[in-house]
Structures are given as structure tokens and as C-alpha cells.
mmCIF file of C-alpha atoms in Angstrom:
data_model
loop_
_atom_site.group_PDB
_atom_site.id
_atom_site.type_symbol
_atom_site.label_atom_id
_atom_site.label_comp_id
_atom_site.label_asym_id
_atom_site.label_seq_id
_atom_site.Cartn_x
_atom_site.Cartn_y
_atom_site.Cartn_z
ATOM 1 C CA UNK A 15 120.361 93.132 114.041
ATOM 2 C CA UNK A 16 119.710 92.682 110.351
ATOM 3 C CA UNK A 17 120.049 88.593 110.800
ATOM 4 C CA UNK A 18 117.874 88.749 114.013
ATOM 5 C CA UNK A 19 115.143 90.801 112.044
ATOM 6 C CA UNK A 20 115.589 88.199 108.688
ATOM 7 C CA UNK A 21 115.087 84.988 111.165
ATOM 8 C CA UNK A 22 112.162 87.068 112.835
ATOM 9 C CA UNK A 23 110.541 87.179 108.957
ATOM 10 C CA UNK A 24 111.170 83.437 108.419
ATOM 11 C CA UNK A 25 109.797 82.439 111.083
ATOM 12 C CA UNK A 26 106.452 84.204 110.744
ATOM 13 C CA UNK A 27 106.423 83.612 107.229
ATOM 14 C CA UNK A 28 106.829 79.697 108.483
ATOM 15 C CA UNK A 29 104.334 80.421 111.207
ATOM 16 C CA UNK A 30 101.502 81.551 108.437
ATOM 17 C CA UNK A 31 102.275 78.686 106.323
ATOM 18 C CA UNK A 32 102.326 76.344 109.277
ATOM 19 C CA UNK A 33 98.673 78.057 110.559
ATOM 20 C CA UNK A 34 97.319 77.903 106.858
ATOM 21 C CA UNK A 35 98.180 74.084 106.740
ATOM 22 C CA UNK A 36 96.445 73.719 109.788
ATOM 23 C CA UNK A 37 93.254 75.344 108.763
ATOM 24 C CA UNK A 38 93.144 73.362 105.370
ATOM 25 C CA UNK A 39 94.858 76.297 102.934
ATOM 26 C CA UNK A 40 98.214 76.213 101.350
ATOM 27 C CA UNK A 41 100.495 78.748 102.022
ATOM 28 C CA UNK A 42 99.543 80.034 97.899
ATOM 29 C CA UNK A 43 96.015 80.180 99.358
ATOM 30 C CA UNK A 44 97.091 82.558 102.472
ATOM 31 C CA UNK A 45 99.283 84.440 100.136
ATOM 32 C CA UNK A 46 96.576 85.323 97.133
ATOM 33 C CA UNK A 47 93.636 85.729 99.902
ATOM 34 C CA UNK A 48 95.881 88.549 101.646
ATOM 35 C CA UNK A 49 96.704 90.104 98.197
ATOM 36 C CA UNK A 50 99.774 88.812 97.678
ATOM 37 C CA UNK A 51 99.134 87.094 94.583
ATOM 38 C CA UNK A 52 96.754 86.066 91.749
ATOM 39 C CA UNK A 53 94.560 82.899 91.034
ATOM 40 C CA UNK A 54 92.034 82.459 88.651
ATOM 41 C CA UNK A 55 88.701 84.279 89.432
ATOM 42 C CA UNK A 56 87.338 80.944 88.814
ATOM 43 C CA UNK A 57 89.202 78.788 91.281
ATOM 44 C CA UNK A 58 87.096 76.201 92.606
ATOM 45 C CA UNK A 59 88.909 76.224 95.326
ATOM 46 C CA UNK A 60 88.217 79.182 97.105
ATOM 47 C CA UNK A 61 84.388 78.956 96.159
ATOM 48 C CA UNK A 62 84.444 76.023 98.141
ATOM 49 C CA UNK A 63 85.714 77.580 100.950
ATOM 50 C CA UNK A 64 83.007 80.663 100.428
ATOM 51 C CA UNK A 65 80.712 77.491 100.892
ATOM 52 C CA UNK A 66 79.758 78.627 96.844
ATOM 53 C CA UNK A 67 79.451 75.782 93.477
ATOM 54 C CA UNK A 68 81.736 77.034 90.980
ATOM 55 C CA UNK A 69 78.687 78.432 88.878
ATOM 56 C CA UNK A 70 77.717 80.428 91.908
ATOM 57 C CA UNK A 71 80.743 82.036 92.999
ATOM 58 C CA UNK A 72 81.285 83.044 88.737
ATOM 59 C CA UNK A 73 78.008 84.816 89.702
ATOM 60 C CA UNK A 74 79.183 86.641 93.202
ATOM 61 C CA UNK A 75 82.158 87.640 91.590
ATOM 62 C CA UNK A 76 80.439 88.968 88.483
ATOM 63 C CA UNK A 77 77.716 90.704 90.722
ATOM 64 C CA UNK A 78 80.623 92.411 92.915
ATOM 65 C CA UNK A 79 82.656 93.289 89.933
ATOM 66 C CA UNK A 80 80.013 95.151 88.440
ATOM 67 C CA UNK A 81 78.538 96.839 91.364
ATOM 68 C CA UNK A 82 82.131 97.794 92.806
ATOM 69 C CA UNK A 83 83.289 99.223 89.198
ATOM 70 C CA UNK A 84 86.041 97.066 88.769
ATOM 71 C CA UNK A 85 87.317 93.668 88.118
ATOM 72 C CA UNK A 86 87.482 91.669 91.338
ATOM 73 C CA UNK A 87 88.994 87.983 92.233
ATOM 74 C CA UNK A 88 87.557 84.960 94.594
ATOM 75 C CA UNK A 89 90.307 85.715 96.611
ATOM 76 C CA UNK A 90 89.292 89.548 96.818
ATOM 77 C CA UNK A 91 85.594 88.085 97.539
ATOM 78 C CA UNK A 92 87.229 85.716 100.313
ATOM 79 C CA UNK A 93 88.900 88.643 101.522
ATOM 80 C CA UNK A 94 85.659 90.826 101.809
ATOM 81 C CA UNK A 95 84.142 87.987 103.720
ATOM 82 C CA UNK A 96 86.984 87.419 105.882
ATOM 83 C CA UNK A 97 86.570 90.802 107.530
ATOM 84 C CA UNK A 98 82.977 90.650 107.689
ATOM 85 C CA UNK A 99 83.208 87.721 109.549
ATOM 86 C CA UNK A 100 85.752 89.527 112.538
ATOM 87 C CA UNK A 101 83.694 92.500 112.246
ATOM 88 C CA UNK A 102 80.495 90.173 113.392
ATOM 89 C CA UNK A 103 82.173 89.051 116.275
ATOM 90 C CA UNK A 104 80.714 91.384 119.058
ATOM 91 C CA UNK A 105 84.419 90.965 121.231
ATOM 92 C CA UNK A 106 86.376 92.108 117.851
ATOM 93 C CA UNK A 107 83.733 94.918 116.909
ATOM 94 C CA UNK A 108 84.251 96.432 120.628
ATOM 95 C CA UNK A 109 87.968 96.343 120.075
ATOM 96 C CA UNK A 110 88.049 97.595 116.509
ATOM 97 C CA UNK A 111 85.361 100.879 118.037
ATOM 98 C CA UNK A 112 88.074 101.416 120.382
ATOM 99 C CA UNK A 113 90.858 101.949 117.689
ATOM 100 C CA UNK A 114 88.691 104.111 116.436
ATOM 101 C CA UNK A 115 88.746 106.500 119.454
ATOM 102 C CA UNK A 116 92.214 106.354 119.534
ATOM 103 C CA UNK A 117 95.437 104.042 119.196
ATOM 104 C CA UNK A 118 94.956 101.869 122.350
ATOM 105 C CA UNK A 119 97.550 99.143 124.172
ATOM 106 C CA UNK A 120 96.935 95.823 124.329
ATOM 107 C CA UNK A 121 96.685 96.118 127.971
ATOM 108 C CA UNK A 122 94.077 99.447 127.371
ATOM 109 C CA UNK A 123 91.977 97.213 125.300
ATOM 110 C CA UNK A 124 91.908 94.327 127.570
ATOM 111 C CA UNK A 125 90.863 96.695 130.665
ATOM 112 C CA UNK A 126 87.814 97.846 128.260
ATOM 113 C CA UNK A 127 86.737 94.688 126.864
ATOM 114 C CA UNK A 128 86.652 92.474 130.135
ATOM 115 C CA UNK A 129 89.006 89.877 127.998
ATOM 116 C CA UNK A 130 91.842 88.588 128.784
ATOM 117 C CA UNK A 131 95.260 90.190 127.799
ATOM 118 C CA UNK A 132 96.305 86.643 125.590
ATOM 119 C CA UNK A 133 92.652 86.721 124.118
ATOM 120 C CA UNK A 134 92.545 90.447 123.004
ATOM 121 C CA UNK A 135 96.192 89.509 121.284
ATOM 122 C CA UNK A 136 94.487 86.828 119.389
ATOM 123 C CA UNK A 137 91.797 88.948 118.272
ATOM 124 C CA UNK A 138 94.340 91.750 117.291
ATOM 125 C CA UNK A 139 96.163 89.597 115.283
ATOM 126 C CA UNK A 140 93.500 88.549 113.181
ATOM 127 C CA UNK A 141 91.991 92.012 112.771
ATOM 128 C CA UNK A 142 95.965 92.893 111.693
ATOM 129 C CA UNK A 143 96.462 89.897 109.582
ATOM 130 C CA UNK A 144 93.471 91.363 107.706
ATOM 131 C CA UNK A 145 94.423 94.638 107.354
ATOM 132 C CA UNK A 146 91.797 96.504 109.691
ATOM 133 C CA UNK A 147 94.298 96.942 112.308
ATOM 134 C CA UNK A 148 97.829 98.310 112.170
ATOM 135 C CA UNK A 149 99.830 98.556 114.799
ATOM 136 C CA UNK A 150 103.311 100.721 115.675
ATOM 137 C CA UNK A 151 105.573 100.083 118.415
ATOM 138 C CA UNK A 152 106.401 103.706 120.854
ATOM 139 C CA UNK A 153 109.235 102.406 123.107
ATOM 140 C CA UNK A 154 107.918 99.436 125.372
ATOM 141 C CA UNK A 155 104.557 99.461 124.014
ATOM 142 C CA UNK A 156 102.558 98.478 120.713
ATOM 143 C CA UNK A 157 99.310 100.955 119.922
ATOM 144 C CA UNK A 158 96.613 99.611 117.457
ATOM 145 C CA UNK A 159 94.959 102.079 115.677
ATOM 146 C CA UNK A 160 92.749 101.758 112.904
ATOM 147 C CA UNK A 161 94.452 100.472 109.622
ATOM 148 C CA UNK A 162 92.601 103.070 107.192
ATOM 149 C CA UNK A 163 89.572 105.330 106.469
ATOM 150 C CA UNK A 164 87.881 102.324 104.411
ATOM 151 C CA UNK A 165 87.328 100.706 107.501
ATOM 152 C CA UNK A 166 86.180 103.299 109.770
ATOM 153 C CA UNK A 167 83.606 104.124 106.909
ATOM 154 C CA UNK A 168 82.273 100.668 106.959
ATOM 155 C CA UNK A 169 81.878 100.828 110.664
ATOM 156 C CA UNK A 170 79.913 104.210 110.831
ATOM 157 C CA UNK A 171 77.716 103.266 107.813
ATOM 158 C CA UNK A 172 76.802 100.027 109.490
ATOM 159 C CA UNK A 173 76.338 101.893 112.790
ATOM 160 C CA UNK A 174 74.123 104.381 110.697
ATOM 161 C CA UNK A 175 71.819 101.690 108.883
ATOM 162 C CA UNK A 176 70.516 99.618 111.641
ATOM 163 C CA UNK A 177 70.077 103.238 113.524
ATOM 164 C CA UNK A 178 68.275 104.770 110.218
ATOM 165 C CA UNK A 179 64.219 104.820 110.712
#
């Protein structure tokens, strides 16, 4: 079991690094933009990728830094953006309000959205990979729930600000 569950980790762990390649990152890219490590806050690198010069993305991240109360990174800036991008996607908003309700199958969450079952498994992954799904396996069957409170709270405050008068 132990060796099955190792090759399992290898092989996702060579299945990011093969899917970063493929979108243009390095597997050190994927890594630091999921937390996992540190670059320079100054990497031109990932202001490129925010579509930022390198003197603009100094000023995002010094902006954010002092409006969150506390030193950020690009890659926590990347990361932010990241998961307002899914969250704009109208298919992966419906799916992340129905976490919200309660943890939901993969087959519950296909019945509600209209998608297909290997479509609503793409967008889970993503929304996992970013860390505003989790999921846990009961017996047969994976439930999704929300990953944490922080993202529920963004969800209701954007609800309640385009509702506001």
C-alpha cells in the first residue's frame, strides 16, 4: 500500500510539472505560486505573467502589502489573481455556491450545473489545486466542500456589494 500511495505522489507531482511545462511555468514556478516556496518579490518573471513591467508589479505588491498589513510576494499576488480568475467563471462560481450549501459529489454537482461529469472534474480540480476546494473521500465517493471560511467570506461579501444600494 505504502509503494502504491508513493508512485500515486510521483506521478502527480510529475503530472503538475508536466502541466506547468505545458502552460509555460517551471515546476519552481507551480511550486512558489501554490506556496510552496519563495522567489524574490521582484521576479520579473511572474510580473510578466500578471501581464505587469517590473516597476509596476514593485508597485501592486507594495500597495497589497500595505493595505493587507503584511509583507506579501508576486507569487502571493499571482495567487490572489489565480482565484479571482476561477471565481469569475460563472460554471466554477455555481459549483463553488454549491460547496457552500453543503459537501456535494461530483455526480451532485454535475446534476446541478447542467455540465458534464468530466467537465465539473476539471473545474474541481482547479478550484482544489487552488485551495478553495477540499475534498475527502466517504467510502465510494469524494465530497467537495468548501476549503475554508476565507473563501466563503469572499463569496458573501461579493454577493453583498453588487446587492448593496
Amino acid at each position: 500500500m505504502a509503494n502504491s500511495k508513493n508512485a500515486h505522489r510521483h506521478m502527480t507531482g510529475q503530472l503538475q510539472d508536466d502541466n506547468a511545462v505545458r502552460d509555460g511555468h517551471t515546476a519552481t514556478d507551480t511550486q512558489t505560486s501554490q506556496g510552496h516556496g519563495h522567489k524574490h518579490a521582484d521576479d520579473p518573471d511572474v510580473a510578466k505573467r500578471l501581464g505587469l513591467s517590473p516597476s509596476q508589479g514593485e508597485a501592486v505588491l507594495r500597495d497589497a502589502s500595505s493595505v493587507i498589513g503584511q509583507e506579501l510576494s508576486l507569487p502571493d499576488i499571482e495567487a490572489a489573481a489565480r482565484i479571482f480568475a476561477l471565481l469569475g467563471d460563472g460554471g466554477r462560481l455555481q459549483l463553488v455556491l454549491r460547496c457552500m450549501e453543503r459537501p456535494q459529489t461530483v455526480s451532485e454537482l454535475a446534476e446541478a450545473s447542467g455540465m458534464s461529469q468530466s467537465l465539473t472534474s476539471h473545474h474541481l480540480r482547479h478550484l482544489r489545486d487552488q485551495r478553495i476546494l477540499a475534498s475527502e473521500r466517504h467510502g465510494r465517493h469524494i465530497y467537495y466542500t468548501i476549503d475554508d471560511a476565507h473563501i466563503s467570506g469572499v463569496v458573501q461579501d461579493v454577493f453583498a456589494h453588487v446587492t448593496h444600494d
